[in-house]
PDB file of C-alpha atoms in Angstrom:
ATOM      1  CA  MET A   1      41.696   1.908   3.740  1.00 35.00           C
ATOM      2  CA  ALA A   2      40.346   1.877   0.468  1.00 35.00           C
ATOM      3  CA  GLU A   3      41.262  -1.682  -0.332  1.00 35.00           C
ATOM      4  CA  GLN A   4      40.194  -2.289   3.049  1.00 36.00           C
ATOM      5  CA  ARG A   5      36.596  -0.742   2.326  1.00 38.00           C
ATOM      6  CA  ARG A   6      36.517  -2.623  -0.684  1.00 39.00           C
ATOM      7  CA  ASP A   7      37.008  -6.153   0.756  1.00 42.00           C
ATOM      8  CA  GLU A   8      34.376  -5.177   3.125  1.00 43.00           C
ATOM      9  CA  ARG A   9      31.778  -4.659   0.326  1.00 45.00           C
ATOM     10  CA  ASP A  10      32.949  -7.859  -1.060  1.00 44.00           C
ATOM     11  CA  GLU A  11      32.183  -9.851   2.098  1.00 47.00           C
ATOM     12  CA  ARG A  12      28.672  -8.033   2.268  1.00 46.00           C
ATOM     13  CA  GLY A  13      27.325  -7.701  -1.075  1.00 46.00           C
ATOM     14  CA  GLY A  14      29.926  -7.979  -3.764  1.00 44.00           C
ATOM     15  CA  ARG A  15      31.212  -5.800  -6.029  1.00 42.00           C
ATOM     16  CA  GLY A  16      33.391  -5.690  -9.341  1.00 40.00           C
ATOM     17  CA  GLY A  17      32.342  -6.552 -12.879  1.00 37.00           C
ATOM     18  CA  ALA A  18      34.092  -9.721 -12.945  1.00 33.00           C
ATOM     19  CA  HIS A  19      31.514 -11.187 -10.305  1.00 35.00           C
ATOM     20  CA  GLY A  20      28.702  -9.780 -12.397  1.00 42.00           C
ATOM     21  CA  VAL A  21      27.689  -6.992  -9.787  1.00 43.00           C
ATOM     22  CA  PRO A  22      27.448  -3.382 -10.892  1.00 47.00           C
ATOM     23  CA  GLU A  23      30.383  -1.121 -11.019  1.00 52.00           C
ATOM     24  CA  PRO A  24      30.033   2.300  -9.392  1.00 50.00           C
ATOM     25  CA  SER A  25      27.409   4.416 -11.014  1.00 54.00           C
ATOM     26  CA  GLY A  26      29.619   7.497 -11.156  1.00 56.00           C
ATOM     27  CA  ARG A  27      27.221   9.571  -9.377  1.00 82.00           C
ATOM     28  CA  GLU A  28      26.918  10.790  -5.647  1.00 89.00           C
ATOM     29  CA  ALA A  29      23.678  10.519  -3.662  1.00 90.00           C
ATOM     30  CA  ARG A  30      22.132  14.034  -3.662  1.00 91.00           C
ATOM     31  CA  ALA A  31      21.083  15.554  -0.159  1.00 95.00           C
ATOM     32  CA  ALA A  32      17.274  14.130  -0.201  1.00 96.00           C
ATOM     33  CA  GLU A  33      18.411  10.700  -1.449  1.00 97.00           C
ATOM     34  CA  ALA A  34      20.977  10.639   1.233  1.00 96.00           C
ATOM     35  CA  ASP A  35      18.115  11.801   3.759  1.00 97.00           C
ATOM     36  CA  ALA A  36      15.901   9.004   2.327  1.00 98.00           C
ATOM     37  CA  TRP A  37      18.263   6.401   2.820  1.00 98.00           C
ATOM     38  CA  GLN A  38      18.505   6.858   6.565  1.00 97.00           C
ATOM     39  CA  ASP A  39      14.720   6.447   6.857  1.00 98.00           C
ATOM     40  CA  LEU A  40      15.059   3.523   4.657  1.00 98.00           C
ATOM     41  CA  VAL A  41      17.611   1.997   6.831  1.00 97.00           C
ATOM     42  CA  ALA A  42      15.935   2.884  10.007  1.00 97.00           C
ATOM     43  CA  THR A  43      12.414   1.425   8.614  1.00 97.00           C
ATOM     44  CA  ALA A  44      14.453  -1.832   7.580  1.00 97.00           C
ATOM     45  CA  ARG A  45      15.787  -2.209  11.093  1.00 97.00           C
ATOM     46  CA  ARG A  46      12.275  -1.404  12.367  1.00 97.00           C
ATOM     47  CA  THR A  47      10.977  -4.670  10.780  1.00 97.00           C
ATOM     48  CA  VAL A  48      13.453  -6.755  12.263  1.00 96.00           C
ATOM     49  CA  ALA A  49      13.004  -5.259  15.553  1.00 96.00           C
ATOM     50  CA  ASP A  50       9.553  -5.450  15.623  1.00 96.00           C
ATOM     51  CA  GLY A  51       9.410  -9.351  14.368  1.00 96.00           C
ATOM     52  CA  LEU A  52       8.362  -9.012  10.894  1.00 97.00           C
ATOM     53  CA  VAL A  53      11.207 -10.372   9.320  1.00 94.00           C
ATOM     54  CA  VAL A  54      14.325 -12.798  10.177  1.00 92.00           C
ATOM     55  CA  GLY A  55      17.664 -11.952   9.048  1.00 87.00           C
ATOM     56  CA  THR A  56      17.754 -10.408   5.737  1.00 87.00           C
ATOM     57  CA  SER A  57      14.469 -11.468   4.797  1.00 91.00           C
ATOM     58  CA  GLY A  58      11.880  -9.012   3.562  1.00 94.00           C
ATOM     59  CA  ASN A  59      12.958  -5.570   1.964  1.00 97.00           C
ATOM     60  CA  VAL A  60      12.038  -2.021   1.671  1.00 98.00           C
ATOM     61  CA  SER A  61      12.402   0.842  -0.790  1.00 98.00           C
ATOM     62  CA  VAL A  62      11.311   4.720  -0.962  1.00 98.00           C
ATOM     63  CA  ARG A  63      11.223   6.636  -4.336  1.00 98.00           C
ATOM     64  CA  VAL A  64      12.861   9.741  -4.447  1.00 98.00           C
ATOM     65  CA  GLY A  65      11.913  11.468  -7.776  1.00 96.00           C
ATOM     66  CA  ASP A  66      12.687   9.085 -10.445  1.00 95.00           C
ATOM     67  CA  THR A  67      14.804   7.016  -8.277  1.00 97.00           C
ATOM     68  CA  VAL A  68      14.024   3.804  -6.050  1.00 98.00           C
ATOM     69  CA  LEU A  69      16.262   3.628  -3.146  1.00 98.00           C
ATOM     70  CA  VAL A  70      15.985  -0.307  -2.080  1.00 98.00           C
ATOM     71  CA  THR A  71      17.669  -2.497   0.673  1.00 98.00           C
ATOM     72  CA  PRO A  72      20.279  -4.516  -0.938  1.00 97.00           C
ATOM     73  CA  SER A  73      20.504  -8.573  -1.431  1.00 95.00           C
ATOM     74  CA  GLY A  74      21.716 -10.385   1.399  1.00 92.00           C
ATOM     75  CA  VAL A  75      23.211  -7.546   3.771  1.00 94.00           C
ATOM     76  CA  PRO A  76      21.861  -7.477   7.524  1.00 95.00           C
ATOM     77  CA  TYR A  77      20.146  -4.120   8.096  1.00 95.00           C
ATOM     78  CA  ASP A  78      22.249  -3.654  11.067  1.00 94.00           C
ATOM     79  CA  ARG A  79      25.234  -3.279   8.618  1.00 95.00           C
ATOM     80  CA  LEU A  80      24.250  -0.764   6.193  1.00 95.00           C
ATOM     81  CA  THR A  81      25.881   2.388   6.429  1.00 95.00           C
ATOM     82  CA  PRO A  82      25.270   6.077   4.714  1.00 93.00           C
ATOM     83  CA  ASP A  83      28.007   4.835   2.040  1.00 93.00           C
ATOM     84  CA  ASP A  84      25.916   1.784   1.158  1.00 96.00           C
ATOM     85  CA  VAL A  85      23.243   3.795  -0.730  1.00 96.00           C
ATOM     86  CA  THR A  86      21.434   1.513  -3.509  1.00 97.00           C
ATOM     87  CA  GLY A  87      19.278   2.972  -5.890  1.00 97.00           C
ATOM     88  CA  VAL A  88      17.825   2.045  -9.648  1.00 97.00           C
ATOM     89  CA  ASP A  89      15.759   3.987 -11.840  1.00 97.00           C
ATOM     90  CA  LEU A  90      12.274   2.868 -12.801  1.00 96.00           C
ATOM     91  CA  ASP A  91      13.666   0.508 -15.484  1.00 96.00           C
ATOM     92  CA  GLY A  92      15.898  -0.921 -12.973  1.00 96.00           C
ATOM     93  CA  ARG A  93      19.102   0.214 -13.995  1.00 96.00           C
ATOM     94  CA  GLN A  94      21.251   0.687 -10.930  1.00 96.00           C
ATOM     95  CA  VAL A  95      22.061   4.595 -10.764  1.00 96.00           C
ATOM     96  CA  LEU A  96      23.573   4.482  -7.131  1.00 96.00           C
ATOM     97  CA  GLY A  97      25.816   2.235  -5.342  1.00 95.00           C
ATOM     98  CA  THR A  98      27.483  -1.015  -5.720  1.00 94.00           C
ATOM     99  CA  LEU A  99      25.578  -3.412  -3.498  1.00 96.00           C
ATOM    100  CA  VAL A 100      23.470  -5.637  -5.369  1.00 96.00           C
ATOM    101  CA  PRO A 101      19.471  -4.585  -5.081  1.00 97.00           C
ATOM    102  CA  THR A 102      16.887  -6.787  -3.496  1.00 97.00           C
ATOM    103  CA  SER A 103      15.961  -9.726  -5.620  1.00 96.00           C
ATOM    104  CA  GLU A 104      12.406  -8.702  -5.100  1.00 97.00           C
ATOM    105  CA  LEU A 105      13.252  -5.545  -7.224  1.00 98.00           C
ATOM    106  CA  PRO A 106      10.376  -6.580  -9.850  1.00 98.00           C
ATOM    107  CA  MET A 107       7.758  -6.083  -7.165  1.00 98.00           C
ATOM    108  CA  HIS A 108       8.590  -2.908  -5.927  1.00 98.00           C
ATOM    109  CA  LEU A 109       9.173  -1.387  -9.224  1.00 98.00           C
ATOM    110  CA  ALA A 110       5.696  -2.699 -10.406  1.00 98.00           C
ATOM    111  CA  VAL A 111       4.065  -0.631  -7.540  1.00 98.00           C
ATOM    112  CA  TYR A 112       5.884   2.426  -8.356  1.00 98.00           C
ATOM    113  CA  ARG A 113       4.747   2.316 -11.805  1.00 97.00           C
ATOM    114  CA  THR A 114       1.179   1.539 -11.457  1.00 97.00           C
ATOM    115  CA  THR A 115       0.466   3.556  -8.442  1.00 97.00           C
ATOM    116  CA  GLU A 116       1.211   6.862  -6.421  1.00 96.00           C
ATOM    117  CA  ALA A 117       3.068   5.148  -3.704  1.00 98.00           C
ATOM    118  CA  GLY A 118       6.056   7.090  -2.155  1.00 98.00           C
ATOM    119  CA  ALA A 119       7.524   3.836  -0.249  1.00 98.00           C
ATOM    120  CA  VAL A 120       7.064  -0.163  -0.295  1.00 98.00           C
ATOM    121  CA  VAL A 121       7.633  -2.670   2.951  1.00 98.00           C
ATOM    122  CA  HIS A 122       7.729  -6.211   2.173  1.00 98.00           C
ATOM    123  CA  THR A 123       7.871  -8.654   4.838  1.00 98.00           C
ATOM    124  CA  HIS A 124       7.671 -12.368   5.949  1.00 97.00           C
ATOM    125  CA  ALA A 125       5.522 -11.855   9.141  1.00 98.00           C
ATOM    126  CA  VAL A 126       4.661 -14.816  10.697  1.00 98.00           C
ATOM    127  CA  HIS A 127       0.915 -14.417  11.097  1.00 98.00           C
ATOM    128  CA  ALA A 128       0.182 -12.932   7.775  1.00 98.00           C
ATOM    129  CA  THR A 129       2.404 -15.612   5.935  1.00 98.00           C
ATOM    130  CA  ALA A 130       0.415 -18.118   8.034  1.00 98.00           C
ATOM    131  CA  VAL A 131      -2.893 -16.503   6.780  1.00 98.00           C
ATOM    132  CA  SER A 132      -1.918 -16.503   3.095  1.00 98.00           C
ATOM    133  CA  THR A 133      -1.691 -20.508   3.070  1.00 98.00           C
ATOM    134  CA  LEU A 134      -5.174 -20.712   4.296  1.00 98.00           C
ATOM    135  CA  VAL A 135      -7.662 -18.961   2.587  1.00 98.00           C
ATOM    136  CA  PRO A 136      -7.888 -16.868  -0.735  1.00 98.00           C
ATOM    137  CA  GLU A 137      -8.466 -13.280   1.301  1.00 98.00           C
ATOM    138  CA  LEU A 138      -8.127 -12.215   4.783  1.00 98.00           C
ATOM    139  CA  PRO A 139     -11.707 -12.446   6.357  1.00 97.00           C
ATOM    140  CA  ALA A 140     -13.355  -9.316   7.351  1.00 97.00           C
ATOM    141  CA  ILE A 141     -12.367  -9.684  11.019  1.00 97.00           C
ATOM    142  CA  HIS A 142     -12.093  -5.818  12.027  1.00 97.00           C
ATOM    143  CA  TYR A 143     -13.036  -2.806  10.374  1.00 96.00           C
ATOM    144  CA  MET A 144      -9.224  -1.570  10.374  1.00 96.00           C
ATOM    145  CA  SER A 145      -9.159  -3.964   7.158  1.00 96.00           C
ATOM    146  CA  ALA A 146     -11.050  -0.683   5.425  1.00 95.00           C
ATOM    147  CA  ALA A 147      -7.971   0.921   6.076  1.00 95.00           C
ATOM    148  CA  LEU A 148      -6.198  -0.772   3.388  1.00 97.00           C
ATOM    149  CA  GLY A 149      -8.835  -0.318   1.234  1.00 95.00           C
ATOM    150  CA  GLY A 150     -11.025  -3.345   1.801  1.00 94.00           C
ATOM    151  CA  THR A 151     -10.928  -6.907   2.178  1.00 95.00           C
ATOM    152  CA  VAL A 152      -7.324  -8.140   1.826  1.00 98.00           C
ATOM    153  CA  ARG A 153      -6.609 -10.595  -0.994  1.00 98.00           C
ATOM    154  CA  VAL A 154      -3.858 -13.123  -1.447  1.00 98.00           C
ATOM    155  CA  ALA A 155      -1.820 -13.160  -4.466  1.00 98.00           C
ATOM    156  CA  PRO A 156      -1.098 -16.760  -5.727  1.00 98.00           C
ATOM    157  CA  TYR A 157       1.979 -18.179  -5.331  1.00 98.00           C
ATOM    158  CA  ALA A 158       4.953 -17.615  -7.895  1.00 98.00           C
ATOM    159  CA  THR A 159       8.872 -17.814  -7.340  1.00 98.00           C
ATOM    160  CA  TYR A 160      10.241 -14.892  -5.577  1.00 97.00           C
ATOM    161  CA  GLY A 161      12.011 -12.057  -7.464  1.00 97.00           C
ATOM    162  CA  THR A 162      10.208 -13.047 -10.883  1.00 97.00           C
ATOM    163  CA  ASP A 163       7.898 -11.131 -12.708  1.00 97.00           C
ATOM    164  CA  GLU A 164       4.914 -13.540 -12.567  1.00 98.00           C
ATOM    165  CA  LEU A 165       5.152 -12.511  -8.668  1.00 98.00           C
ATOM    166  CA  ALA A 166       4.694  -9.078  -9.426  1.00 98.00           C
ATOM    167  CA  GLU A 167       2.039  -9.773 -11.926  1.00 98.00           C
ATOM    168  CA  ASN A 168       0.151 -11.778  -9.222  1.00 98.00           C
ATOM    169  CA  MET A 169       0.575  -8.892  -6.628  1.00 98.00           C
ATOM    170  CA  LEU A 170      -0.440  -5.996  -8.723  1.00 98.00           C
ATOM    171  CA  ARG A 171      -3.873  -7.856  -9.367  1.00 98.00           C
ATOM    172  CA  ALA A 172      -4.217  -8.515  -5.548  1.00 98.00           C
ATOM    173  CA  LEU A 173      -3.282  -4.782  -5.052  1.00 98.00           C
ATOM    174  CA  ALA A 174      -6.024  -3.528  -7.095  1.00 98.00           C
ATOM    175  CA  ASP A 175      -7.894  -0.697  -5.363  1.00 96.00           C
ATOM    176  CA  ARG A 176      -5.783  -1.491  -2.133  1.00 97.00           C
ATOM    177  CA  SER A 177      -2.571  -0.659  -0.477  1.00 98.00           C
ATOM    178  CA  GLY A 178      -1.841  -4.079   1.002  1.00 98.00           C
ATOM    179  CA  CYS A 179      -2.011  -7.655   0.225  1.00 98.00           C
ATOM    180  CA  LEU A 180      -0.662 -11.220   0.809  1.00 98.00           C
ATOM    181  CA  LEU A 181       1.699 -13.170  -1.015  1.00 98.00           C
ATOM    182  CA  GLN A 182       0.690 -16.937  -0.585  1.00 98.00           C
ATOM    183  CA  ASN A 183       3.400 -18.902   1.378  1.00 98.00           C
ATOM    184  CA  HIS A 184       5.336 -16.057   1.226  1.00 98.00           C
ATOM    185  CA  GLY A 185       4.341 -12.917   3.169  1.00 98.00           C
ATOM    186  CA  THR A 186       3.010  -9.286   2.746  1.00 98.00           C
ATOM    187  CA  VAL A 187       3.563  -6.088   0.577  1.00 98.00           C
ATOM    188  CA  THR A 188       2.023  -2.766   1.616  1.00 98.00           C
ATOM    189  CA  TYR A 189       2.481   0.781   0.248  1.00 98.00           C
ATOM    190  CA  GLY A 190       2.006   4.419   1.166  1.00 98.00           C
ATOM    191  CA  THR A 191       3.121   7.599   0.249  1.00 98.00           C
ATOM    192  CA  THR A 192       5.769   7.617   2.895  1.00 98.00           C
ATOM    193  CA  LEU A 193       7.892   4.942   4.558  1.00 98.00           C
ATOM    194  CA  THR A 194       6.111   5.617   7.867  1.00 98.00           C
ATOM    195  CA  GLN A 195       2.861   4.981   6.321  1.00 98.00           C
ATOM    196  CA  ALA A 196       3.972   1.957   4.226  1.00 98.00           C
ATOM    197  CA  TYR A 197       5.305   0.464   7.586  1.00 98.00           C
ATOM    198  CA  ASP A 198       2.185   1.402   9.788  1.00 98.00           C
ATOM    199  CA  ARG A 199      -0.054  -0.685   7.030  1.00 98.00           C
ATOM    200  CA  THR A 200       2.298  -3.434   7.384  1.00 98.00           C
ATOM    201  CA  ALA A 201       2.280  -3.609  11.174  1.00 98.00           C
ATOM    202  CA  GLN A 202      -1.676  -3.463  10.925  1.00 98.00           C
ATOM    203  CA  LEU A 203      -2.014  -5.832   8.138  1.00 98.00           C
ATOM    204  CA  GLU A 204       0.252  -8.404  10.650  1.00 98.00           C
ATOM    205  CA  TRP A 205      -2.183  -7.385  13.614  1.00 98.00           C
ATOM    206  CA  LEU A 206      -5.287  -8.041  11.589  1.00 98.00           C
ATOM    207  CA  CYS A 207      -3.745 -11.758  10.336  1.00 98.00           C
ATOM    208  CA  ARG A 208      -3.148 -12.483  13.981  1.00 98.00           C
ATOM    209  CA  LEU A 209      -6.511 -11.598  15.068  1.00 98.00           C
ATOM    210  CA  TRP A 210      -8.116 -13.822  12.750  1.00 98.00           C
ATOM    211  CA  LEU A 211      -5.796 -16.479  13.697  1.00 98.00           C
ATOM    212  CA  THR A 212      -6.535 -16.190  17.433  1.00 98.00           C
ATOM    213  CA  ALA A 213     -10.385 -15.840  16.925  1.00 98.00           C
ATOM    214  CA  SER A 214     -10.632 -19.155  14.697  1.00 97.00           C
ATOM    215  CA  ALA A 215      -8.628 -21.151  16.801  1.00 97.00           C
ATOM    216  CA  VAL A 216     -11.434 -21.091  19.401  1.00 97.00           C
ATOM    217  CA  PRO A 217     -12.848 -24.486  19.643  1.00 97.00           C
ATOM    218  CA  GLY A 218     -16.270 -24.874  18.837  1.00 97.00           C
ATOM    219  CA  LEU A 219     -17.093 -21.129  17.690  1.00 97.00           C
ATOM    220  CA  THR A 220     -16.561 -19.230  14.549  1.00 96.00           C
ATOM    221  CA  PRO A 221     -15.680 -15.622  14.316  1.00 97.00           C
ATOM    222  CA  THR A 222     -18.283 -13.020  13.646  1.00 97.00           C
ATOM    223  CA  LEU A 223     -17.354 -11.134  10.385  1.00 97.00           C
ATOM    224  CA  LEU A 224     -18.172  -7.672   9.206  1.00 97.00           C
ATOM    225  CA  SER A 225     -20.679  -7.134   6.363  1.00 96.00           C
ATOM    226  CA  PRO A 226     -19.987  -5.459   3.221  1.00 94.00           C
ATOM    227  CA  ALA A 227     -22.093  -2.529   4.414  1.00 96.00           C
ATOM    228  CA  GLN A 228     -20.712  -2.553   7.581  1.00 95.00           C
ATOM    229  CA  MET A 229     -16.835  -2.378   6.024  1.00 94.00           C
ATOM    230  CA  ALA A 230     -18.006   0.354   3.687  1.00 94.00           C
ATOM    231  CA  SER A 231     -19.406   2.594   6.551  1.00 95.00           C
ATOM    232  CA  ALA A 232     -16.151   2.080   8.182  1.00 94.00           C
ATOM    233  CA  ALA A 233     -14.058   3.117   5.186  1.00 92.00           C
ATOM    234  CA  GLU A 234     -16.250   6.363   4.895  1.00 92.00           C
ATOM    235  CA  LYS A 235     -15.357   7.074   8.404  1.00 92.00           C
ATOM    236  CA  LEU A 236     -11.602   6.129   8.282  1.00 88.00           C
ATOM    237  CA  LYS A 237     -11.547   9.022   5.444  1.00 83.00           C
ATOM    238  CA  ARG A 238     -12.647  11.573   7.786  1.00 77.00           C
ATOM    239  CA  TYR A 239     -10.343  10.142  10.927  1.00 71.00           C
ATOM    240  CA  GLY A 240      -8.263  12.764  12.543  1.00 56.00           C
ATOM    241  CA  ARG A 241      -9.939  15.791  10.832  1.00 56.00           C
ATOM    242  CA  ARG A 242     -11.803  18.523  12.477  1.00 49.00           C
ATOM    243  CA  GLU A 243     -15.594  18.534  11.556  1.00 48.00           C
ATOM    244  CA  GLY A 244     -16.979  21.472  10.713  1.00 43.00           C
TER     245      GLY A 244
END
């Protein structure tokens, strides 16, 4: 059975020093990490179910203390199990698991190093990616842009998985919790996986809304002014709270 399990891992993500894949770290996942891994896998599967990614595109991560759990590279999310927990430290050294971490690891780690993020979601959502090819920032089509910190910027294109892409992303994320990646997709973060995912879904909806309105022949969408966006941002800070 042990040999069968190793063969299955070879097919799904690879293992063994002979192939340049990390050997087992020698550390078992702690209880909090095991629980977070289950939530991460559920969120990753949700990105597929909701049409935000196709196949193994996109990736998800969550921070537990000084460990960052990430989806592995090239493994369909519906095949991930509790034994597949994959984690690195904030320097990118693998500390959990044997599957290769996502190729977008530099982008995820850049967010954790520079913000208070607890989770990061990256997708190749269709409408958001389309918008990233058209404009330098998503026009202020709806006040919910304020929930992401303001008008959503587009990070200039760079090859996936590179430090250059991570640097471009960080500039676009300044004072924001989400951005678009030119000709690539989206990145959002939050204190929890739920919040990071909700922001991703909201960003895709905003992009779809703008594309839909812009497609009406002979008409131009009305955009919100900076003052209107600021007013919405202040109101959103109190959303869900009891007054008085």
